Each structure stands twice: as structure tokens, then as C-alpha cells.
GROMACS .gro file of C-alpha atoms in nm:
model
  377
    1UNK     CA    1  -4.380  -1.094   0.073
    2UNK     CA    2  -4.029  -1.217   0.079
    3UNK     CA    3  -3.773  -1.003  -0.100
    4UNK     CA    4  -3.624  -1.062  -0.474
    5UNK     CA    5  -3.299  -1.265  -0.431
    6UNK     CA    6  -3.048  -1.031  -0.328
    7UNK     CA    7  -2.647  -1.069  -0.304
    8UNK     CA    8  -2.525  -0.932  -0.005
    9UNK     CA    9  -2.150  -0.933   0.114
   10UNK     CA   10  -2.055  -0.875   0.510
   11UNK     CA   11  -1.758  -0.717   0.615
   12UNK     CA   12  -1.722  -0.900   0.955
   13UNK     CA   13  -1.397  -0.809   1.086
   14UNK     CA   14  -1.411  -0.758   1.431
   15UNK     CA   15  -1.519  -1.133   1.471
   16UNK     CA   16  -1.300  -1.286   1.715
   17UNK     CA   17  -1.248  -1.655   1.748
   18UNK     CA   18  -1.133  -1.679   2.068
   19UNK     CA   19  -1.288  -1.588   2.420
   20UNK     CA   20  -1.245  -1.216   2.596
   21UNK     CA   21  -1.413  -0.930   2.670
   22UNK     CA   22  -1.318  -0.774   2.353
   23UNK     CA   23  -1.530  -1.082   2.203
   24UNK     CA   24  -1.852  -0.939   2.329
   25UNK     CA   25  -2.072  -0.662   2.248
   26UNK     CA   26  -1.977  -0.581   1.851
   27UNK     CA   27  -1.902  -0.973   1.805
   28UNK     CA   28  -2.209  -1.076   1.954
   29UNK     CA   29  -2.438  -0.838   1.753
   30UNK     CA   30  -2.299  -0.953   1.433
   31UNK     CA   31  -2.290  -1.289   1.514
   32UNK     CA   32  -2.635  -1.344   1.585
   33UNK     CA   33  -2.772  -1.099   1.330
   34UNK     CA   34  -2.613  -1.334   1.056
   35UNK     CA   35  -2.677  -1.673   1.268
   36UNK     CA   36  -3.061  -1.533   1.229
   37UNK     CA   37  -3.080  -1.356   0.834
   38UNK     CA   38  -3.138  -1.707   0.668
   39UNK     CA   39  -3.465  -1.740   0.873
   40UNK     CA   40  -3.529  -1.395   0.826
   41UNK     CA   41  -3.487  -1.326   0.520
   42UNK     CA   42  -3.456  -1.714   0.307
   43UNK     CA   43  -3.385  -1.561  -0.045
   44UNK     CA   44  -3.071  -1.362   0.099
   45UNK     CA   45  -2.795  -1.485  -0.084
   46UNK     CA   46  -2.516  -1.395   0.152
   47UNK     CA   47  -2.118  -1.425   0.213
   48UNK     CA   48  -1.925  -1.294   0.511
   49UNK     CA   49  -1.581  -1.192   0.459
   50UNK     CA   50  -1.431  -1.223   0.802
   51UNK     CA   51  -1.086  -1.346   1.030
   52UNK     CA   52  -1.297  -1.640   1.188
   53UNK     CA   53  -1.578  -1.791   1.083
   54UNK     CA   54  -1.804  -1.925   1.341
   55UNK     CA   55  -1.859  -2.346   1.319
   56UNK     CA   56  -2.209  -2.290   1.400
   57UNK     CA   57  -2.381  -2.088   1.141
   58UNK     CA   58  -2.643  -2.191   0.878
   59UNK     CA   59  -2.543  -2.404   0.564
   60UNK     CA   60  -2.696  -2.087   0.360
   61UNK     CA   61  -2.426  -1.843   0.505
   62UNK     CA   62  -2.128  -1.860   0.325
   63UNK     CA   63  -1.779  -1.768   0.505
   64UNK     CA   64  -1.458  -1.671   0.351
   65UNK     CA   65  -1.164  -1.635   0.603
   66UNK     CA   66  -0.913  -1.360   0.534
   67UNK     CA   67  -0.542  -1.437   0.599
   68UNK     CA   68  -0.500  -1.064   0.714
   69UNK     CA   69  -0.468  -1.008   1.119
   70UNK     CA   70  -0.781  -0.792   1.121
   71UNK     CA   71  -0.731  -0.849   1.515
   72UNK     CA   72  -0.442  -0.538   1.467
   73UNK     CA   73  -0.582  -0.201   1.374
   74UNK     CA   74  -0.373  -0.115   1.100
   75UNK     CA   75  -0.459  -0.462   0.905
   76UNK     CA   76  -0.842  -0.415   1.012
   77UNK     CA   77  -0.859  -0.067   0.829
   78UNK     CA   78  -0.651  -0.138   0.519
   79UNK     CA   79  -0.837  -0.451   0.494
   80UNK     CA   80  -1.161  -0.309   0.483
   81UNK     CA   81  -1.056  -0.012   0.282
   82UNK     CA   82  -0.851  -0.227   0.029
   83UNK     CA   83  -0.954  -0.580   0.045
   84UNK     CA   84  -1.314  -0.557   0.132
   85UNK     CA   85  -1.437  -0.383  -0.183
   86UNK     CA   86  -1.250  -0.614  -0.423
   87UNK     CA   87  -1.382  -0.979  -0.312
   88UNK     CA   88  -1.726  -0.781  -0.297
   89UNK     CA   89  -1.684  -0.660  -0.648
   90UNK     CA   90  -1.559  -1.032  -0.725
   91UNK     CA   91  -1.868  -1.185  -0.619
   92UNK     CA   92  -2.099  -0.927  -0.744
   93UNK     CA   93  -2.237  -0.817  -0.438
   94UNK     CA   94  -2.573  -0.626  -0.514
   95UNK     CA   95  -2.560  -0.453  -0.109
   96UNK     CA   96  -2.217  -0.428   0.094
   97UNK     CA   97  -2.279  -0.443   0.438
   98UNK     CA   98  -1.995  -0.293   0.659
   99UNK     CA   99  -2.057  -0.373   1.014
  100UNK     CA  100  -1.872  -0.166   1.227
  101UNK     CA  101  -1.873   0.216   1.201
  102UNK     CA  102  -1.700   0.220   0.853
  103UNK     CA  103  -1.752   0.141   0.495
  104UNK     CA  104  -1.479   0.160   0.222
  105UNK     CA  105  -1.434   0.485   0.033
  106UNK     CA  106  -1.452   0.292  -0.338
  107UNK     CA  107  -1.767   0.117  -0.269
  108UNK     CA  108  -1.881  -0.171  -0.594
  109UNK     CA  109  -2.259  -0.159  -0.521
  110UNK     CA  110  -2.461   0.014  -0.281
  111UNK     CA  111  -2.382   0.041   0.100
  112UNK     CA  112  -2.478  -0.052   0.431
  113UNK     CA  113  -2.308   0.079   0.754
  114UNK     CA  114  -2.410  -0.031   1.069
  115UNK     CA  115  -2.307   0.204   1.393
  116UNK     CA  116  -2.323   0.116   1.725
  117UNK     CA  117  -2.229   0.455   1.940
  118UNK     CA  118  -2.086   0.713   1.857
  119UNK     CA  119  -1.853   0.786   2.206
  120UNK     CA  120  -1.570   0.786   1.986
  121UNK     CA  121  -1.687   1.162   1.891
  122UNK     CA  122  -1.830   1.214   2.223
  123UNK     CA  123  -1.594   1.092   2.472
  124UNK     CA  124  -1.247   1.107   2.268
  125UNK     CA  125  -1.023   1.113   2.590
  126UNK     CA  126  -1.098   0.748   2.656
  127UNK     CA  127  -0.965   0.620   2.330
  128UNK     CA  128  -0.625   0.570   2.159
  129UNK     CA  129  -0.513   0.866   1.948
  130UNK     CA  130  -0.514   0.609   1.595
  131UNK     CA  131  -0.815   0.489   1.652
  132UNK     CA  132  -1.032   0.745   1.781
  133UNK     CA  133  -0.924   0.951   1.485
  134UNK     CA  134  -1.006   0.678   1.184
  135UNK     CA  135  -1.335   0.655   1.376
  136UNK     CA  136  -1.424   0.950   1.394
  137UNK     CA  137  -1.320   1.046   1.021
  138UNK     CA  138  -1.397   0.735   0.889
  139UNK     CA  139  -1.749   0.719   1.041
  140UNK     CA  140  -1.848   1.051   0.970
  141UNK     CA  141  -1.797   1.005   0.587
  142UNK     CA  142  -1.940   0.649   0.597
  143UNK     CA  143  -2.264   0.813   0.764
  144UNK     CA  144  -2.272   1.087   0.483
  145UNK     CA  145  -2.221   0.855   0.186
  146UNK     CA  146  -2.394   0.498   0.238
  147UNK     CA  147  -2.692   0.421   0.087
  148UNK     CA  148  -2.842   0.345   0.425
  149UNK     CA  149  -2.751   0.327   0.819
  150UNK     CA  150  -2.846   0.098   1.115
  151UNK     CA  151  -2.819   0.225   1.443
  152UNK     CA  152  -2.906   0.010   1.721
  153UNK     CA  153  -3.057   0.227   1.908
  154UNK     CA  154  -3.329   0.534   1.868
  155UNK     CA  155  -3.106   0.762   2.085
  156UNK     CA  156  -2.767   0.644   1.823
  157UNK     CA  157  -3.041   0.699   1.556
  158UNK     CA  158  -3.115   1.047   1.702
  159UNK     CA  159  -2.710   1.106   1.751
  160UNK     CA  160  -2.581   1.040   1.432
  161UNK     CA  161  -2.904   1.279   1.296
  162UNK     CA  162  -2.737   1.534   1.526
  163UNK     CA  163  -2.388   1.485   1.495
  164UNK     CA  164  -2.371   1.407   1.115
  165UNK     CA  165  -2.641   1.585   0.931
  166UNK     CA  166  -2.772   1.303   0.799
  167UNK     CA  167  -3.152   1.257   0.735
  168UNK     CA  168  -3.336   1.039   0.996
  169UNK     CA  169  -3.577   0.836   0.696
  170UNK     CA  170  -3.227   0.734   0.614
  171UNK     CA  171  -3.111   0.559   0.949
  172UNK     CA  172  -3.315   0.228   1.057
  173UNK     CA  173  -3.287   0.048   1.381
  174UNK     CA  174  -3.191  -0.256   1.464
  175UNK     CA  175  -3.213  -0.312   1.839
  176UNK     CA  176  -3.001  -0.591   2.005
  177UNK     CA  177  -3.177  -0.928   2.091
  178UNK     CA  178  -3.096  -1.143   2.410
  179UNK     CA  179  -2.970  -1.467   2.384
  180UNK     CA  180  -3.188  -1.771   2.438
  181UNK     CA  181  -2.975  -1.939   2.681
  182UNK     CA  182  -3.052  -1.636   2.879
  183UNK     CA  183  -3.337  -1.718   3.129
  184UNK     CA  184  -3.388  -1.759   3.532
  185UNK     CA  185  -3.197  -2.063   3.655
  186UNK     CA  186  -3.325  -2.304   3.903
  187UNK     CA  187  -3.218  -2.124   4.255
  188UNK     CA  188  -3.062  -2.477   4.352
  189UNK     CA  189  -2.817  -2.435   4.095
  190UNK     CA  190  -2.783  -2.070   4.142
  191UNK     CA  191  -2.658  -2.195   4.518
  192UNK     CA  192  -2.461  -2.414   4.413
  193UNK     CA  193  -2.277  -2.177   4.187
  194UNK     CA  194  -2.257  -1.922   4.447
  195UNK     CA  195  -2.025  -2.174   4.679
  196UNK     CA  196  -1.830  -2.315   4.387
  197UNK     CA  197  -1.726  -1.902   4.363
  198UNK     CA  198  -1.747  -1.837   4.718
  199UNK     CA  199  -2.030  -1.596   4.651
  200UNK     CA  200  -2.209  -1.425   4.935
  201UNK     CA  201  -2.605  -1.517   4.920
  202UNK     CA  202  -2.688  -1.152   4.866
  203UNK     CA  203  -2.441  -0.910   4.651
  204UNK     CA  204  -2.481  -0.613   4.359
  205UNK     CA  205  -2.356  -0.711   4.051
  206UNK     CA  206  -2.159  -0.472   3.747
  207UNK     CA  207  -2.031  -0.695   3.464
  208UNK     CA  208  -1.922  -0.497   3.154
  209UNK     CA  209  -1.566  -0.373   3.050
  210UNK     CA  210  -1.404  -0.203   3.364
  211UNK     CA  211  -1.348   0.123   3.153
  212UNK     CA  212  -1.411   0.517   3.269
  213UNK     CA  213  -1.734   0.520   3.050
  214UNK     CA  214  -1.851   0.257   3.254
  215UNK     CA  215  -1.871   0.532   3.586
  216UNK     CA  216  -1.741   0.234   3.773
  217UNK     CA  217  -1.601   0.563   4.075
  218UNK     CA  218  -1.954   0.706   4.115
  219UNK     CA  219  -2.077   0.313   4.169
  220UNK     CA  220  -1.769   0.290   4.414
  221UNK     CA  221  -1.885   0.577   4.616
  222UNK     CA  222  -2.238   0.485   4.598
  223UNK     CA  223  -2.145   0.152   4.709
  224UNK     CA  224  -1.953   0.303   5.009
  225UNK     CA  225  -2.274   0.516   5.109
  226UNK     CA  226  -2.482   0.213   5.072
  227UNK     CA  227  -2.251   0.016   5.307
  228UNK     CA  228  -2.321   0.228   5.635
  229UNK     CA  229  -2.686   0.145   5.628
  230UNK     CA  230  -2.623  -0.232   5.523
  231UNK     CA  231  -2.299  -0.344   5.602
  232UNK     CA  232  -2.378  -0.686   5.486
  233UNK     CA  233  -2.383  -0.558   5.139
  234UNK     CA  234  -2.093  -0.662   4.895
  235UNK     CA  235  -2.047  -0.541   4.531
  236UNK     CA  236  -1.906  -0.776   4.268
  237UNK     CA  237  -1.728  -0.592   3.953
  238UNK     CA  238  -1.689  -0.833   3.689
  239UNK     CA  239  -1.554  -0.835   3.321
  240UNK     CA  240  -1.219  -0.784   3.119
  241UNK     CA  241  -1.003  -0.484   3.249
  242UNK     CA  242  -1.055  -0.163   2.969
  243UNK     CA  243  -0.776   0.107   2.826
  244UNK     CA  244  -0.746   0.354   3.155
  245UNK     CA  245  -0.914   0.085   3.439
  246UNK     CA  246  -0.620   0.199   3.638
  247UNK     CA  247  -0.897   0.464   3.821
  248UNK     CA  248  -1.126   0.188   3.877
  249UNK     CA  249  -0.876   0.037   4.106
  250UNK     CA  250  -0.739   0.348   4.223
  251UNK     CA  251  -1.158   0.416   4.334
  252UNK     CA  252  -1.128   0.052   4.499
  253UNK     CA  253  -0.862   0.094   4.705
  254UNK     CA  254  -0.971   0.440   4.837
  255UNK     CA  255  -1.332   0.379   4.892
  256UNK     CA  256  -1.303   0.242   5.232
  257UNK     CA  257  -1.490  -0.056   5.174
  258UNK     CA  258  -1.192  -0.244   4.923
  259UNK     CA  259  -1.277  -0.570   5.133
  260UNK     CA  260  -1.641  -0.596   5.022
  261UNK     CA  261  -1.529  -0.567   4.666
  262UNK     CA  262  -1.507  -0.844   4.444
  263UNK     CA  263  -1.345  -0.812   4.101
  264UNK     CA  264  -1.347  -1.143   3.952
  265UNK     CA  265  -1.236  -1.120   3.619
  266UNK     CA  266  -1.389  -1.181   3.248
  267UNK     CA  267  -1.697  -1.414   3.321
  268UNK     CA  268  -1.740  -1.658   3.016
  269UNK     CA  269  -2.042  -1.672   2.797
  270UNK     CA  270  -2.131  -1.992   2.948
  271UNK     CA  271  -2.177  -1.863   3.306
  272UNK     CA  272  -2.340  -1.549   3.225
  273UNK     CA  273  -2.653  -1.672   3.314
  274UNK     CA  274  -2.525  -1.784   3.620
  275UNK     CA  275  -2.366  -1.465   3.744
  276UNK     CA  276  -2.636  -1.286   3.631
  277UNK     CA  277  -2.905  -1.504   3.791
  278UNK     CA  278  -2.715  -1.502   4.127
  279UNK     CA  279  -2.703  -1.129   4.194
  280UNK     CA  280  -2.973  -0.959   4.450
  281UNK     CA  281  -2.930  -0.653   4.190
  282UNK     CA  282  -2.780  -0.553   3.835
  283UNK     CA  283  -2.601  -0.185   3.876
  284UNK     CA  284  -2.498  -0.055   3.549
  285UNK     CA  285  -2.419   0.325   3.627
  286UNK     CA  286  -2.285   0.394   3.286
  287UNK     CA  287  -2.254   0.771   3.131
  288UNK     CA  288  -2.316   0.621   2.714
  289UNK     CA  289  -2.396   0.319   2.566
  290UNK     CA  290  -2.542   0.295   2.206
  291UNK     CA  291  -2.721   0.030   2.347
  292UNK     CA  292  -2.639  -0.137   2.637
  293UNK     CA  293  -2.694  -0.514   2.622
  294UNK     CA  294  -2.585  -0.608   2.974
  295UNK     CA  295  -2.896  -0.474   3.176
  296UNK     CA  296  -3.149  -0.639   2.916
  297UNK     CA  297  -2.974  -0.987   2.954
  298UNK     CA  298  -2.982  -0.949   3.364
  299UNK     CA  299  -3.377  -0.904   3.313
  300UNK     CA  300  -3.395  -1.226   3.115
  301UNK     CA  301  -3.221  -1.373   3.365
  302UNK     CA  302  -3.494  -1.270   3.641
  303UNK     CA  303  -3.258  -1.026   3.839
  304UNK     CA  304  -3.363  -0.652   3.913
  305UNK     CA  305  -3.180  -0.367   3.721
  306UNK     CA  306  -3.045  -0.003   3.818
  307UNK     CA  307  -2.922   0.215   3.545
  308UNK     CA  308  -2.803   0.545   3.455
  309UNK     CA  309  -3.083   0.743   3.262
  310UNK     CA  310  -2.793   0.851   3.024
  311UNK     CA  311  -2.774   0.763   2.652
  312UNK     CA  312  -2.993   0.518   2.549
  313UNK     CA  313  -3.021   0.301   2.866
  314UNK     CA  314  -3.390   0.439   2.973
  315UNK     CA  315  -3.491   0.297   2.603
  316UNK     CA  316  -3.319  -0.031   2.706
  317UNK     CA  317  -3.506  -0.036   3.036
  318UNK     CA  318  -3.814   0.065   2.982
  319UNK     CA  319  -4.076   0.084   3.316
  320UNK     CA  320  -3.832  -0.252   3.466
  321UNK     CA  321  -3.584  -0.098   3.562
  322UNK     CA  322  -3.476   0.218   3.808
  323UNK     CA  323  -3.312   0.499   3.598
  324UNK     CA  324  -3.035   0.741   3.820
  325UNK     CA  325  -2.829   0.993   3.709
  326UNK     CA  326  -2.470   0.922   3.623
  327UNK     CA  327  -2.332   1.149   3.838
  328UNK     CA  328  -2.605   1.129   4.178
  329UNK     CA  329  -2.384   0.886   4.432
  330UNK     CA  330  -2.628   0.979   4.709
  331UNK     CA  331  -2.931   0.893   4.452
  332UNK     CA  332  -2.777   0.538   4.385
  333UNK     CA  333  -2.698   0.475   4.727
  334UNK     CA  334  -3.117   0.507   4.810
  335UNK     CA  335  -3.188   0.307   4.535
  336UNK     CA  336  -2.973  -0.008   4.596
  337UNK     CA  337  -3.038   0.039   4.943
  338UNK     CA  338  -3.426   0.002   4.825
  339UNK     CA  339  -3.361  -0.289   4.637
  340UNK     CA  340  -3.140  -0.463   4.880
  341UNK     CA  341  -3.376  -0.457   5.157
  342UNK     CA  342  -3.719  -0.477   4.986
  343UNK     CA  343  -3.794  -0.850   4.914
  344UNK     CA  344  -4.164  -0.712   4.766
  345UNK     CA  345  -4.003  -0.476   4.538
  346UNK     CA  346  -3.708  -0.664   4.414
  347UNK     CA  347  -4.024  -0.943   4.272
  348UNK     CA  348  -4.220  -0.702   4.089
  349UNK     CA  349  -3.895  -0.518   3.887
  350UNK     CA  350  -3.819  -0.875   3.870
  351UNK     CA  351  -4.158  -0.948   3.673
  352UNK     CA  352  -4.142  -0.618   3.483
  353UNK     CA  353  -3.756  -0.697   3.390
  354UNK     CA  354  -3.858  -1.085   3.205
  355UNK     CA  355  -4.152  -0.904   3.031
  356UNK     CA  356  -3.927  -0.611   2.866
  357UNK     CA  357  -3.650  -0.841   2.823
  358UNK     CA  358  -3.873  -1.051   2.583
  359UNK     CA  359  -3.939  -0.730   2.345
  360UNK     CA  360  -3.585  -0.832   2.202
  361UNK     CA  361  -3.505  -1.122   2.028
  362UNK     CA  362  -3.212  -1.172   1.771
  363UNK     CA  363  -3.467  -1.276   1.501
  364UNK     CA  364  -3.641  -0.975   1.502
  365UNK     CA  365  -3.267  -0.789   1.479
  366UNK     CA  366  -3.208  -0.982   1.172
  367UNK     CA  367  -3.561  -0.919   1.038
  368UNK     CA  368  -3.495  -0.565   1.092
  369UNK     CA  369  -3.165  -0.598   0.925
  370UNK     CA  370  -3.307  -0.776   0.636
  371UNK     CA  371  -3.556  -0.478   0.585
  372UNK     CA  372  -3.263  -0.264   0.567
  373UNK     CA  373  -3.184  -0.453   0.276
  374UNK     CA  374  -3.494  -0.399   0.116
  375UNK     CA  375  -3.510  -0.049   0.104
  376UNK     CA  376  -3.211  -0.073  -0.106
  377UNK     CA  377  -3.385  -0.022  -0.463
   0.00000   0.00000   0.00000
């Protein structure tokens, strides 16, 4: 049964109209959750209040730019403390929807806060001093005071339970989807992508912020270990530089192996598939994600994964994937050494990786979302 016509207003700040890594991750979640509530939800009536309003969203979604620079942190919180609860008031919202980490204090109508990690709280040293402290104040009271939370994640779920006191009936989940455009590539093409880049045939593939949570060093080392056994093997770091990359580099140019070490940059939406569908091997060594969206869309794209079984990346891969710890070099070493050089093996995490990757779909994040929504009596 469809729910009762509902009003719902977005706060979608941290939209971003224009490419870079900052663009992914947050962006993309909101993005396709709204792109998909029409169809999940028809008798949503809903506005977005954001910077830039996608082109490419359903006629039912209504969009109201902001002239504020919610790209600067200072605008972005007084606009969602100050402006945000006004034009919902204005429209007579029935459910505010803030979408990342905090809600305003004078809330019109009932709340919902969506939170995607909570490493502000848990890793503080790798964010600015402003920002890590709104966060983490701002978030905490958010979590304590909306009507209800999303977390995308059972592990965030299970963290913000932990962290904030808050009871678990009122957190739901809203896992990630992968995006459609996301699928194995014909291997011609794949080739042909591989010389226009100057690609090796075989390499190990990172892409993801180059930032300390990332555990980009440990890789590095692993990668080192990994080379005396295959010294054909070349690892390929790509994705914007993060706050504090200057250890990533500093890891590079130590490891002994620099020359087999590709860092290539922010790859664009429109070659992910490619880059992901090109590698031997996905690494993603990572020490917390709330989610971690990069190792699901390398399944889709028919390309085996090794994680870190830290945070919530076991939950992301499932039985596809092979789980090390974050801090085991020598572990990481075997396994990519394993993948590398076992054609057999690489073809069944490959089957195992397309299956779990099709558990996610946007659709069902918005129908999730949407349900959310309806809780809200």
C-alpha cells in the first residue's frame, strides 16, 4: 500500500555541480536516492533545497537553488541551521530530511537525519579542527533529537547505537546501490583502454580519496612484499589527493618499488567502469568506511576484490570478496599474490563479486528511504 501524500523537504547541500573527488561518495548517495524516490514512493510530494540542482532528475522532484556558497563550510552550516528550516516551514514540509550528519536545532516538522560514518568521532586527527568539531557536536545532538535516523550501514547503525545512546528501533538502513552503468565491459574495449592509458595488461587497482583512513602505507608495503615474488606486478593508486596525502607519497617514494606505482589522478565517472573493469584485482585496505561503495562497484564491474575486515567492509563484501586485517602487510602480500597468479580463483571471486554486487540497487535505497518516511506518524 502506497503511503498518504506526504510533504517532504531535502536539505541537499553537499551537492556539487561540478566534477572531483569531493563530488563522490555523499553526492552520489543523495543523488540517486532522490533520482529513485518518485518510483519509489509516487505520492511523495518532494522539494530539494540545494546549491545545484541536477538537469537530470524526475519532473516530480522539485529543486530550489540557494544563492549561498554551501561549497564553504561556514555558509554550509549557517545555511542549514538558518536557512534550511525557514523555506521548510514556508512550504509546509510535513518530514525534513537533512542529509548529511546534521539537522537544524529549530526544526518546523518532524526530522530525518541521514549519517554516513561516524570517523569524525573516531578518527578526529584526520580532520580540520572546524569541522571535525561541528560534526561531532552537531551530529551527536541531531542523532539524539530527530524523529528518525538512516545509517547506511548495519555496522554505522550499530555505531551510532554505541556512540550516541540512541535506540536501535530508531535507526533504519539504507544501504548504497551501484550504478547501472556499472557492469563488465567487453575485454576488447577494456584493451583498448588499457593502451590509450598506457596500462600494463595485469595491475592492482586502489581508487578512492588518497587520505590516511584509506591505509594507502600498509598497501605500499604489502605491495613491496608482493613484488619479490612477482616482479611483474604494478599497483595503480587512483583518485583525488585527501587533507594529509602527503604520507601517501612519502610511503611511495620509500617503498622501493616507486617505479611500479602509478598514481593517475581523479578518474571521472565516465571511466569508472573502465578502470575498474581493467584491473587483475580491486585492493581497498581501508581502516573505516560507513559503507564503502568502491569495492561493491569493482564487483559489478566483474573484477575480484581484497578488503580490510574493518568497519563495515565484510558487510559490503559478503562471501566475494577476501577480508585482511588493516594492519597485516605480510597477510595482504599472500593474498594479492593469490589472486595475481591464480587464473581459477580470480573467476570464481569474480562470479561471487557480480552476484553480491546485484543485492544493491539505488531503487531499493530509495524504497528504503521512503519507508523511513513512513514510520513518521
Amino acid at each position: 500500500m502506497s503511503s498518504p501524500l506526504r510533504r517532504v523537504a531535502v536539505g541537499a547541500q553537499l551537492l556539487h555541480g561540478q566534477g572531483g573527488y569531493r563530488s563522490a561518495g555523499i553526492h552520489t548517495y543523495i543523488q540517486q536516492t532522490l533520482r529513485h524516490l518518485p518510483q519509489a514512493d509516487p505520492e511523495l510530494d518532494v522539494t530539494v533545497f540545494t546549491r545545484h540542482a541536477p538537469v537530470d532528475w524526475p519532473p516530480s522532484i522539485q529543486a530550489r537553488s540557494t544563492r549561498w556558497p554551501t561549497e564553504r563550510p561556514v555558509f554550509r552550516i549557517l545555511w542549514e541551521q538558518l536557512v534550511l528550516p525557514r523555506v521548510a516551514r514556508r512550504i509546509r514540509a510535513d518530514i525534513l530530511h537533512a542529509t548529511a550528519f546534521v539537522a537544524p536545532v529549530l526544526r518546523p516538522c518532524p526530522t530525518v537525519v541521514t549519517i554516513y560514518d561516524l570517523s569524525y568521532a573516531l578518527f578526529p586527527q584526520y580532520f580540520r579542527g572546524f569541522n571535525q568539531a561541528y560534526l561531532r557536536a552537531g551530529t551527536r545532538w541531531s542523532a539524539q533529537h530527530a524523529t528518525r535516523l538512516i545509517a547506511i550501514s548495519d555496522h554505522t547503525r550499530r555505531e551510532i547505537q554505541r556512540l550516541y545512546d540512541v535506540p536501535l528501533d530508531r535507526i533504519d538502513v539504507a544501504y548504497p546501490g551501484v550504478d547501472e552503468a556499472l557492469r563488465p565491459i567487453d575485454p576488447a574495449a577494456l584493451e583498448r583502454f588499457r593502451r590509450e592509458k598506457d596500462l600494463p595488461d595485469k595491475f592492482l587497482l586502489f581508487l578512492g580519496t588518497l587520505e590516511p583512513r584509506k591505509n594507502l602505507v600498509t598497501l605500499i608495503e604489502a605491495f613491496a612484499r608482493f613484488k619479490r615474488e612477482c616482479p611483474d606486478g604494478q599497483l595503480v593508486l587512483a583518485g583525488g589527493v585527501g587533507w594529509l596525502a602527503d604520507e601517501v607519497f612519502a610511503a611511495i617514494e620509500s617503498s622501493g618499488v616507486k617505479d611500479s606505482i602509478v598514481v593517475p589522478g581523479y578518474v571521472r565517472a565516465e571511466e569508472k567502469a573502465l578502470w575498474l573493469g581493467s584491473a587483475t584485482a580491486f585492493v581497498y585496505p581501508s581502516i573505516y568506511e560507513g559503507f564503502g561503495l568502491p569495492p561493491l562497484e569493482a564487483m559489478a564491474c566483474g573484477t575480484p576484490v581484497i578488503v580490510s575486515d574493518a568497519a563495515s567492509l565484510p558487510e559490503v563484501a559478503g562471501d566475494a570478496g577476501i577480508s585482511i586485517g588493516p594492519r597485516d602487510p605480510i597477510g595482504w602480500a599472500q593474498a594479492i599474490q593469490r589472486v595475481w597468479v591464480d587464473q581459477s580463483y580470480r573467476a570464481e571471486l569474480r562470479e561471487r563479486g557480480l552476484r553480491q554486487s546485484k543485492k544493491f540497487t539505488w531503487l531499493e535505497t530509495a524504497r528504503q528511504t521512503a519507508a523511513t518516511y513512513q514510520r513518521i506518524t
